[in-house]
Amino acid sequence: MAERGLEPSPAAVAALPPEVRAQLAELELELSEGDITQKGYEKKRAKLLSPYSPQTQETDSTGQKDRNQTPAPTAAQTSAPSKYHRTRSGGARDERYRSDIHTEAVQAALAKHKEQKMALPMPTKRRSTFVQSPADACTPPENVSAPPDVTATTSSSSSSLRPANIDLPPSGIVKGMHKGSNRSSLMDTADGVPVNSRVSTKIQQLLSTLKRPKRPPLKEFFVDDSEEIVEGIPQPDPNQPKPEGRQMTPVKGEPLGVICNWPPALESALQRWGSTQAKCPCLTGLDVSGKPVYTLTYGKLWSRSLKLAYTLLNKLGTKNEPVLKPGDRVALVYPNNDPVMFMVAFYGCLLAEVIPVPIEVPLTRKDAGGQQIGFLLGSCGIALALTSEICLKGLPKTQNGEIVQFKGWPRLKWVVTDSKYLSKPPKDWQPHIAPAGTEPAYIEYKTSKEGSVMGVTVSRLAMLSHCQALSQACNYSEGEAVVNVLDFKKDAGLWHGMFANVMNKMHTISVPYSVMKTCPLSWVQRVHAHKAKVALVKCRDLHWAMMAHRDQRDVSLSSLRMLIVTDGANPWSVSSCDAFLSLFQSHGLRPEAICPCATSAEAMTVAIRRPGVPGAPLPGRAILSMNGLSYGVIRVNTEDKNSALTVQDVGHVMPGGMMCIVKPDGLPQLCKTDEIGEICVSSRTGGMMYFGLTGVTKNTFEVIPVASSGSPVGDVPFIRSGLLGFVGPGSLVFVVGKMDGLLMVSGRRHNADDIVATGLAVESIKTVYRGRIAVFSVSVFYDERIVVVAEQRPDASEEDSFQWMSRVLQAIDSIHQVGVYCLALVPANTLPKTPLGGIHISQTKQLFLEGSLHPCNILMCPHTCVTNLPKPRQKQPGVGPASVMVGNLVAGKRIAQAAGRDLGQIEENDLVRKHQFLAEILQWRAQATPDHVLFMLLNAKGTTVCTASCLQLHKRAERIASVLGDKGHLNAGDNVVLLYPPGIELIAAFYGCLYAGCIPVTVRPPHAQNLTATLPTVRMIVDVSKAACILTTQTLMRLLKSREAAAAVDVKTWPTIIDTDDLPRKRLPQLYKPPTPEMLAYLDFSVSTTGMLTGVKMSHSAANALCRAVKLQCELYSSRQIAICLDPYCGLGFALWCLCSVYSGHQSVLIPPLELENNLFLWLATVNQYKIRDTFCSYSVMELCTKGLGNQVEVLKTRGINLSCIRTCVVVAEERPRIALQQSFSKLFKDIGLSPRAVSTTFGSRVNVAICLQGTSGPDPTTVYVDLKSLRHDRVRLVERGAPQSLLLSESGKILPGVKVVIVNPETKGPVGDSHLGEIWVNSPHTASGYYTIYDSETLQADHFNTRLSFGDAAQTLWARTGYLGFVRRTELTAATGERHDALYVVGALDETLELRGLRYHPIDIETSVSRVHRSIAECAVFTWTNLLVVVVELCGSEQEALDLVPLVTNVVLEEHYLIVGVVVVVDPGVIPINSRGEKQRMHLRDSFLADQLDPIYVAYNM
């Protein structure tokens, strides 16, 4: 904003000399058109203002005062000086929207809003993100302490992968404190987060805006039937205005006069004038400066058109094989500044009887809408394009000089039509000019609302009749001069400037768009110079002329009898016409000369105001109520002048025509007299069809109106014009909008142009470009939603933009009573343009929907405008567990329970049964099979770095045990932390502890590059487990005591640290034997996904039972070999790594997952090398292989890797199976022999680390599709594959031997029926014996480990609660026991579920939807905070895509989950913390977000 200091106020500008003001205006114009850079603009401007700068600044300060006091500028003030301030930039939408009445209304509406000031939270944006935003536009975080660097990667080579997986418990949450009956206490407070953090204040602001009472919402239209949510349509408001008039009757125009000398065809008129009046001027073209450069006479037009016609028919191919035949279609490609060449080409085609299709000059290979133009050319069968030499040279070329193949275009042959390349026809050759009939004359393209391009075919008869009707309506006479500022290739520019002028031997002066940009007054000067009688303009041209009119004192417009305003049908044109008249009346402009008209490509000229008689009263205006219009009803506005629309008439129906108004949708039923509808025209002067589209043609060009009874009215077909309006008193036609701009929101109609006008009436000068606003609607959640997109000025500050955006929302809300769903600002000059500089709306919408609009500011308001959400679910008053059970029994549903094989019936190896302790089994193996190798450890190269036989392991363990006694002076029962990298050392230390009677606690070592994030977790486990000693390696010991470590934790208070690298060869006199198997064997600590650090106690009997169950399920014995690639620190991973081989005697090949990051082939190559049948891995390993080896399958083949040996590949997990990942892994490696049946998953939880494991026998895992909507209601409803809102779930492996599960209602603790969702409770000999916490909370132990069903269990079994929701379903398959198999499906952790609107959501479901929505979303996590849903997405694309994600994320969550996202946070890849098991740590993320430590790229607060 530095440069804005010099910004003179409107008052100051008014004080400047006129010539300076004019130069300023020109500068602004240049800048808006992109003809000058911002820097150049500022330089020139400063130079212009420098002589006046002291006074500028003085007046500025006073002007500032005035401005602050008067929010609504007075009409006088706006009319003159601010015009200099206003820039215009291209095109169709422009200054025509400015209306002082409207500006006043908007200011009044905003003032009303100001009283109830909303403090909207401004989005947070990272400084580096958008080059546009000045540095000061960002709020610095309040707590300036550097956030911990969570993103440091594990090793240099893995930088492209996710950072090291880290277990991060948030500030001191330990199981036992918090794990109460529900998590609400944790959800509603920001744990350990400074309450003054910037995020919290913003969310508070957001909440306070959401708490404001809204307008009464539409009737909520969902009924929560017990099984189904029914979607409906919003009910109409009973008080809405309804049409009351009688049914209209079609209105006729005056008869088409019969004039004897009208030619039988338009070509005949050319022939007549060309041969009899050869010297008369026909068309004058201007050069860049606006000076006449060439005048085409009628003689020249005739002779050159003849030459071209002859050349087209005879000189392009051979005599026997001509390239063109009469009736073929050719493209006309001429620039907008070359009307002469175009006119010759057009008439040449008419004379040759080929059908011209004028199109725009393509500028790049991928023009906005260019592909659709290509589709039109293809469907018209066009193979030939006519163009001028200059234009051909300017087309984009390939390297070898050929014209590029435009996207979607057919192959074209280019023909240059300059005179020197044409052949003179022989004397005897004459073109064939038949009387005009219904054969096609030309095709005019039009773009539909959806962006498709259609060709409106106009017959020769219609072309002629239309000229006759125009000539009569406009009272054209020979020799008149017409100034045409419009595009001469289509619409009114073509009809008046190329057809009617030839018909009446008039002289057209064509003023191209490029001249208007440099000299906005050029058309007025042309009228003056040529004493023109008629001028064809758009409102834009009126405004430009007003801006620059001071340059010319002496122009006179007194010759004009008709100033035809071709977009006079736009409701906002009335203010332009008035302003122009008031300014130029003193230059001779007569009020009755202003003639608005309404046109459309299909109906051609619909109505035009006839030139008036001097002194006659001017036609009236209609002041309509916007509210009435939104219901399609005409009501004169009386009550609230803020929401009024003033429209001017567009004259009467065309001569010889007939008009009626029909309902815009459904049957073409005639409207009532006070009802708005689509204008339909019946006459010979309209188009005949859309070329090649018979179906659409019928609905548009062959409409028979029907009465309210449904019977047709007459048999004359009408053409739909695409214009909305009504016929007023005196048969005057009024147009209030276009069908293309119609937005149907909740049953009300709004017009895009009206909304643009309201947006512009909010002081937008500093923020956006006036002519560059697009408004369209997108369909989201069963209704249309309004989206506004505007181009932001490069110098607008964040605050300005945000201020403007929030005011626009308020203004549209007040004036139109409709909410805007999304308001986006994009950088200057980035919206797709139409050839004449307007905005390509459908392409803009396309970019918005596909997420490639790249906004630099965005504001979503789903909370205000989505009023049709289902009602929040009310919890039913508790039905008792007994009633549920009885209900299930009555319904014939069994109670949901399942069990693995019964351990009692399975005979077991005697030797193992004798030993109740793992330590004894190891000693026994060391004697019985001393040299049998139990463990092999591999490095990244796949070489064995270390092995351990039974005897070696036993000896090593003995030495460690003796060190514990000697150095550590430990007693039996002391806890010892084992801090080792994954390997055999860890295993030896574990058994050493058992030999010494100590309790081992395995802990993941800290990460040397990232101590600040990883060391606190180690410290916490050491403290919580009250460890008496730490066993570790020398390297890690040095790290624990290093200076870097001291920065993260207190290193002086570590317990005794013993390194086990060099052990004395000493053994214990005797090994410890626990008195009972119920004694504690080890502690298992882990960080849950909710960020809880939980330690559970495992007894000797539980450890034994666990090994036994795994052994039986996987059929493990000493001759078997398994490969393990997962983390060995907790859960089943730890048991497989350290315990199972010793118990079963099989050989374990150990692959540390970290080595995989250095060599992705390691795991699969090892499996292949050792022909391993059973392998275990984690999800992170599977993901690493799927992503990293996705394109390397051929390399794997060449290395000879074959996976057909694998019988089971088991993913060890404590979550819902990730089916998508498993399926892509199976599909990917199917080619190298992996059987899809091999891949399966396990399920365990904190209370019991192994509940399910697929194993070797038993049926394959089953999958089901369940209905997501029912799941939110805690119900399970199975659906077919492909059903909408369905979720694929897979069984989590088979239940282990000795394990029983039951599904329980977590609230009532009563059992639920089959296929009902509930908490999974487990009973098994290897369940942990309790939490290990500092505060031994007995109630928690009892609740989680020794709890009973509240009803229906006579045996009073003691169950442990897993904390996971799931269901059991009896399948048709047969289990190993011969009975029907019961499958257990895990849905998700109860702790993680989000309770929103009374429903239960699983974060993973929302995350899956979000991840699918854009290619640049790498990862996603969701959590709630104070009832707001927060979605965090990692952006792996460029930062300019950050804001594209906001609407996409909001849309998909609304569509698929019926939830409104409160906050969208876009962060860098790797910010979402993931633990060692590959699970997201959402609570940790939430705490970092609230503490403002994420360094987000962008935070959007949805209103």
PDB file of N, CA, C and O in Angstrom, residues 674-717:
ATOM      1  N   ASP A 674     -48.858 -10.213 -15.611  1.00  0.00           N
ATOM      2  CA  ASP A 674     -47.918  -9.651 -14.627  1.00  0.00           C
ATOM      3  C   ASP A 674     -46.857 -10.666 -14.240  1.00  0.00           C
ATOM      4  O   ASP A 674     -46.371 -10.695 -13.123  1.00  0.00           O
ATOM      5  N   GLU A 675     -46.480 -11.492 -15.203  1.00  0.00           N
ATOM      6  CA  GLU A 675     -45.514 -12.554 -14.902  1.00  0.00           C
ATOM      7  C   GLU A 675     -44.319 -12.404 -15.847  1.00  0.00           C
ATOM      8  O   GLU A 675     -44.480 -12.040 -17.013  1.00  0.00           O
ATOM      9  N   ILE A 676     -43.134 -12.648 -15.312  1.00  0.00           N
ATOM     10  CA  ILE A 676     -41.915 -12.590 -16.139  1.00  0.00           C
ATOM     11  C   ILE A 676     -41.748 -13.949 -16.806  1.00  0.00           C
ATOM     12  O   ILE A 676     -41.897 -14.984 -16.150  1.00  0.00           O
ATOM     13  N   GLY A 677     -41.406 -13.946 -18.093  1.00  0.00           N
ATOM     14  CA  GLY A 677     -41.153 -15.230 -18.747  1.00  0.00           C
ATOM     15  C   GLY A 677     -40.162 -15.041 -19.865  1.00  0.00           C
ATOM     16  O   GLY A 677     -39.587 -13.963 -20.044  1.00  0.00           O
ATOM     17  N   GLU A 678     -39.966 -16.111 -20.641  1.00  0.00           N
ATOM     18  CA  GLU A 678     -39.025 -16.009 -21.753  1.00  0.00           C
ATOM     19  C   GLU A 678     -39.763 -15.432 -22.958  1.00  0.00           C
ATOM     20  O   GLU A 678     -40.871 -15.844 -23.288  1.00  0.00           O
ATOM     21  N   ILE A 679     -39.119 -14.462 -23.590  1.00  0.00           N
ATOM     22  CA  ILE A 679     -39.733 -13.828 -24.759  1.00  0.00           C
ATOM     23  C   ILE A 679     -39.584 -14.765 -25.956  1.00  0.00           C
ATOM     24  O   ILE A 679     -38.486 -15.248 -26.241  1.00  0.00           O
ATOM     25  N   CYS A 680     -40.700 -15.036 -26.635  1.00  0.00           N
ATOM     26  CA  CYS A 680     -40.644 -15.851 -27.846  1.00  0.00           C
ATOM     27  C   CYS A 680     -41.141 -15.017 -29.017  1.00  0.00           C
ATOM     28  O   CYS A 680     -42.067 -14.224 -28.871  1.00  0.00           O
ATOM     29  N   VAL A 681     -40.521 -15.211 -30.180  1.00  0.00           N
ATOM     30  CA  VAL A 681     -40.845 -14.391 -31.347  1.00  0.00           C
ATOM     31  C   VAL A 681     -41.212 -15.312 -32.494  1.00  0.00           C
ATOM     32  O   VAL A 681     -40.543 -16.317 -32.711  1.00  0.00           O
ATOM     33  N   SER A 682     -42.287 -14.947 -33.184  1.00  0.00           N
ATOM     34  CA  SER A 682     -42.621 -15.745 -34.353  1.00  0.00           C
ATOM     35  C   SER A 682     -42.513 -14.843 -35.554  1.00  0.00           C
ATOM     36  O   SER A 682     -43.159 -13.805 -35.617  1.00  0.00           O
ATOM     37  N   SER A 683     -41.671 -15.215 -36.482  1.00  0.00           N
ATOM     38  CA  SER A 683     -41.598 -14.403 -37.684  1.00  0.00           C
ATOM     39  C   SER A 683     -40.680 -15.103 -38.638  1.00  0.00           C
ATOM     40  O   SER A 683     -39.999 -16.061 -38.284  1.00  0.00           O
ATOM     41  N   ARG A 684     -40.627 -14.542 -39.844  1.00  0.00           N
ATOM     42  CA  ARG A 684     -39.720 -15.153 -40.831  1.00  0.00           C
ATOM     43  C   ARG A 684     -38.295 -14.688 -40.589  1.00  0.00           C
ATOM     44  O   ARG A 684     -37.395 -15.111 -41.288  1.00  0.00           O
ATOM     45  N   THR A 685     -38.120 -13.772 -39.626  1.00  0.00           N
ATOM     46  CA  THR A 685     -36.802 -13.121 -39.551  1.00  0.00           C
ATOM     47  C   THR A 685     -35.884 -13.728 -38.502  1.00  0.00           C
ATOM     48  O   THR A 685     -34.935 -13.095 -38.091  1.00  0.00           O
ATOM     49  N   GLY A 686     -36.181 -14.927 -38.022  1.00  0.00           N
ATOM     50  CA  GLY A 686     -35.298 -15.522 -37.011  1.00  0.00           C
ATOM     51  C   GLY A 686     -34.462 -16.637 -37.600  1.00  0.00           C
ATOM     52  O   GLY A 686     -34.585 -16.968 -38.778  1.00  0.00           O
ATOM     53  N   GLY A 687     -33.606 -17.228 -36.757  1.00  0.00           N
ATOM     54  CA  GLY A 687     -32.808 -18.372 -37.204  1.00  0.00           C
ATOM     55  C   GLY A 687     -33.712 -19.554 -37.511  1.00  0.00           C
ATOM     56  O   GLY A 687     -34.878 -19.581 -37.118  1.00  0.00           O
ATOM     57  N   MET A 688     -33.162 -20.563 -38.232  1.00  0.00           N
ATOM     58  CA  MET A 688     -34.014 -21.715 -38.541  1.00  0.00           C
ATOM     59  C   MET A 688     -33.663 -22.935 -37.704  1.00  0.00           C
ATOM     60  O   MET A 688     -34.513 -23.783 -37.452  1.00  0.00           O
ATOM     61  N   MET A 689     -32.419 -23.065 -37.237  1.00  0.00           N
ATOM     62  CA  MET A 689     -32.059 -24.247 -36.435  1.00  0.00           C
ATOM     63  C   MET A 689     -30.657 -24.070 -35.861  1.00  0.00           C
ATOM     64  O   MET A 689     -29.900 -23.197 -36.274  1.00  0.00           O
ATOM     65  N   TYR A 690     -30.332 -24.957 -34.885  1.00  0.00           N
ATOM     66  CA  TYR A 690     -28.936 -25.116 -34.474  1.00  0.00           C
ATOM     67  C   TYR A 690     -28.368 -26.153 -35.420  1.00  0.00           C
ATOM     68  O   TYR A 690     -28.888 -27.273 -35.497  1.00  0.00           O
ATOM     69  N   PHE A 691     -27.283 -25.821 -36.111  1.00  0.00           N
ATOM     70  CA  PHE A 691     -26.783 -26.728 -37.144  1.00  0.00           C
ATOM     71  C   PHE A 691     -26.465 -28.103 -36.557  1.00  0.00           C
ATOM     72  O   PHE A 691     -25.701 -28.220 -35.596  1.00  0.00           O
ATOM     73  N   GLY A 692     -27.076 -29.127 -37.123  1.00  0.00           N
ATOM     74  CA  GLY A 692     -26.747 -30.505 -36.726  1.00  0.00           C
ATOM     75  C   GLY A 692     -27.313 -30.951 -35.390  1.00  0.00           C
ATOM     76  O   GLY A 692     -27.012 -32.048 -34.940  1.00  0.00           O
ATOM     77  N   LEU A 693     -28.107 -30.095 -34.716  1.00  0.00           N
ATOM     78  CA  LEU A 693     -28.642 -30.505 -33.403  1.00  0.00           C
ATOM     79  C   LEU A 693     -30.172 -30.491 -33.467  1.00  0.00           C
ATOM     80  O   LEU A 693     -30.809 -29.508 -33.101  1.00  0.00           O
ATOM     81  N   THR A 694     -30.746 -31.586 -33.949  1.00  0.00           N
ATOM     82  CA  THR A 694     -32.193 -31.560 -34.188  1.00  0.00           C
ATOM     83  C   THR A 694     -32.996 -31.480 -32.891  1.00  0.00           C
ATOM     84  O   THR A 694     -33.984 -30.762 -32.808  1.00  0.00           O
ATOM     85  N   GLY A 695     -32.553 -32.190 -31.851  1.00  0.00           N
ATOM     86  CA  GLY A 695     -33.323 -32.216 -30.596  1.00  0.00           C
ATOM     87  C   GLY A 695     -33.438 -30.843 -29.971  1.00  0.00           C
ATOM     88  O   GLY A 695     -34.536 -30.353 -29.675  1.00  0.00           O
ATOM     89  N   VAL A 696     -32.300 -30.169 -29.802  1.00  0.00           N
ATOM     90  CA  VAL A 696     -32.295 -28.841 -29.180  1.00  0.00           C
ATOM     91  C   VAL A 696     -33.035 -27.860 -30.075  1.00  0.00           C
ATOM     92  O   VAL A 696     -33.719 -26.956 -29.608  1.00  0.00           O
ATOM     93  N   THR A 697     -32.903 -28.064 -31.397  1.00  0.00           N
ATOM     94  CA  THR A 697     -33.566 -27.168 -32.345  1.00  0.00           C
ATOM     95  C   THR A 697     -35.063 -27.157 -32.103  1.00  0.00           C
ATOM     96  O   THR A 697     -35.703 -26.104 -32.043  1.00  0.00           O
ATOM     97  N   LYS A 698     -35.625 -28.353 -31.940  1.00  0.00           N
ATOM     98  CA  LYS A 698     -37.077 -28.452 -31.778  1.00  0.00           C
ATOM     99  C   LYS A 698     -37.542 -27.630 -30.579  1.00  0.00           C
ATOM    100  O   LYS A 698     -38.522 -26.892 -30.640  1.00  0.00           O
ATOM    101  N   ASN A 699     -36.786 -27.728 -29.463  1.00  0.00           N
ATOM    102  CA  ASN A 699     -37.198 -27.018 -28.246  1.00  0.00           C
ATOM    103  C   ASN A 699     -37.017 -25.514 -28.349  1.00  0.00           C
ATOM    104  O   ASN A 699     -37.533 -24.779 -27.526  1.00  0.00           O
ATOM    105  N   THR A 700     -36.203 -25.059 -29.300  1.00  0.00           N
ATOM    106  CA  THR A 700     -35.912 -23.621 -29.371  1.00  0.00           C
ATOM    107  C   THR A 700     -36.603 -22.942 -30.553  1.00  0.00           C
ATOM    108  O   THR A 700     -37.166 -21.881 -30.417  1.00  0.00           O
ATOM    109  N   PHE A 701     -36.560 -23.593 -31.717  1.00  0.00           N
ATOM    110  CA  PHE A 701     -37.026 -22.917 -32.940  1.00  0.00           C
ATOM    111  C   PHE A 701     -38.440 -23.326 -33.357  1.00  0.00           C
ATOM    112  O   PHE A 701     -38.982 -22.777 -34.285  1.00  0.00           O
ATOM    113  N   GLU A 702     -38.991 -24.354 -32.684  1.00  0.00           N
ATOM    114  CA  GLU A 702     -40.312 -24.814 -33.123  1.00  0.00           C
ATOM    115  C   GLU A 702     -41.245 -24.919 -31.929  1.00  0.00           C
ATOM    116  O   GLU A 702     -41.808 -25.963 -31.640  1.00  0.00           O
ATOM    117  N   VAL A 703     -41.373 -23.796 -31.191  1.00  0.00           N
ATOM    118  CA  VAL A 703     -42.150 -23.822 -29.957  1.00  0.00           C
ATOM    119  C   VAL A 703     -43.597 -23.432 -30.258  1.00  0.00           C
ATOM    120  O   VAL A 703     -43.844 -22.369 -30.835  1.00  0.00           O
ATOM    121  N   ILE A 704     -44.549 -24.284 -29.892  1.00  0.00           N
ATOM    122  CA  ILE A 704     -45.963 -23.914 -30.006  1.00  0.00           C
ATOM    123  C   ILE A 704     -46.437 -23.591 -28.588  1.00  0.00           C
ATOM    124  O   ILE A 704     -46.488 -24.491 -27.731  1.00  0.00           O
ATOM    125  N   PRO A 705     -46.764 -22.311 -28.279  1.00  0.00           N
ATOM    126  CA  PRO A 705     -47.170 -21.981 -26.912  1.00  0.00           C
ATOM    127  C   PRO A 705     -48.467 -22.710 -26.546  1.00  0.00           C
ATOM    128  O   PRO A 705     -49.298 -22.994 -27.416  1.00  0.00           O
ATOM    129  N   VAL A 706     -48.637 -23.015 -25.252  1.00  0.00           N
ATOM    130  CA  VAL A 706     -49.868 -23.661 -24.800  1.00  0.00           C
ATOM    131  C   VAL A 706     -50.541 -22.771 -23.755  1.00  0.00           C
ATOM    132  O   VAL A 706     -49.889 -22.000 -23.056  1.00  0.00           O
ATOM    133  N   ALA A 707     -51.870 -22.909 -23.656  1.00  0.00           N
ATOM    134  CA  ALA A 707     -52.617 -22.170 -22.634  1.00  0.00           C
ATOM    135  C   ALA A 707     -52.486 -22.909 -21.306  1.00  0.00           C
ATOM    136  O   ALA A 707     -51.922 -24.005 -21.240  1.00  0.00           O
ATOM    137  N   SER A 708     -53.025 -22.311 -20.231  1.00  0.00           N
ATOM    138  CA  SER A 708     -52.879 -22.940 -18.907  1.00  0.00           C
ATOM    139  C   SER A 708     -53.549 -24.322 -18.889  1.00  0.00           C
ATOM    140  O   SER A 708     -53.187 -25.192 -18.115  1.00  0.00           O
ATOM    141  N   SER A 709     -54.515 -24.522 -19.792  1.00  0.00           N
ATOM    142  CA  SER A 709     -55.180 -25.834 -19.832  1.00  0.00           C
ATOM    143  C   SER A 709     -54.278 -26.873 -20.491  1.00  0.00           C
ATOM    144  O   SER A 709     -54.546 -28.073 -20.419  1.00  0.00           O
ATOM    145  N   GLY A 710     -53.214 -26.402 -21.176  1.00  0.00           N
ATOM    146  CA  GLY A 710     -52.318 -27.358 -21.845  1.00  0.00           C
ATOM    147  C   GLY A 710     -52.604 -27.471 -23.322  1.00  0.00           C
ATOM    148  O   GLY A 710     -51.890 -28.158 -24.046  1.00  0.00           O
ATOM    149  N   SER A 711     -53.682 -26.771 -23.816  1.00  0.00           N
ATOM    150  CA  SER A 711     -53.989 -26.867 -25.249  1.00  0.00           C
ATOM    151  C   SER A 711     -53.153 -25.852 -26.024  1.00  0.00           C
ATOM    152  O   SER A 711     -52.928 -24.737 -25.551  1.00  0.00           O
ATOM    153  N   PRO A 712     -52.678 -26.225 -27.232  1.00  0.00           N
ATOM    154  CA  PRO A 712     -51.828 -25.297 -27.991  1.00  0.00           C
ATOM    155  C   PRO A 712     -52.599 -24.043 -28.418  1.00  0.00           C
ATOM    156  O   PRO A 712     -53.798 -24.097 -28.664  1.00  0.00           O
ATOM    157  N   VAL A 713     -51.872 -22.921 -28.458  1.00  0.00           N
ATOM    158  CA  VAL A 713     -52.476 -21.655 -28.878  1.00  0.00           C
ATOM    159  C   VAL A 713     -52.039 -21.413 -30.314  1.00  0.00           C
ATOM    160  O   VAL A 713     -50.890 -21.047 -30.551  1.00  0.00           O
ATOM    161  N   GLY A 714     -52.941 -21.639 -31.281  1.00  0.00           N
ATOM    162  CA  GLY A 714     -52.586 -21.427 -32.686  1.00  0.00           C
ATOM    163  C   GLY A 714     -51.600 -22.478 -33.162  1.00  0.00           C
ATOM    164  O   GLY A 714     -51.204 -23.380 -32.418  1.00  0.00           O
ATOM    165  N   ASP A 715     -51.194 -22.344 -34.430  1.00  0.00           N
ATOM    166  CA  ASP A 715     -50.269 -23.356 -34.965  1.00  0.00           C
ATOM    167  C   ASP A 715     -48.996 -22.713 -35.499  1.00  0.00           C
ATOM    168  O   ASP A 715     -48.224 -23.327 -36.194  1.00  0.00           O
ATOM    169  N   VAL A 716     -48.798 -21.423 -35.153  1.00  0.00           N
ATOM    170  CA  VAL A 716     -47.595 -20.738 -35.634  1.00  0.00           C
ATOM    171  C   VAL A 716     -46.430 -21.078 -34.706  1.00  0.00           C
ATOM    172  O   VAL A 716     -46.536 -20.872 -33.494  1.00  0.00           O
ATOM    173  N   PRO A 717     -45.316 -21.623 -35.233  1.00  0.00           N
ATOM    174  CA  PRO A 717     -44.181 -21.909 -34.332  1.00  0.00           C
ATOM    175  C   PRO A 717     -43.469 -20.618 -33.921  1.00  0.00           C
ATOM    176  O   PRO A 717     -43.345 -19.687 -34.709  1.00  0.00           O
TER     177      PRO A 717
END
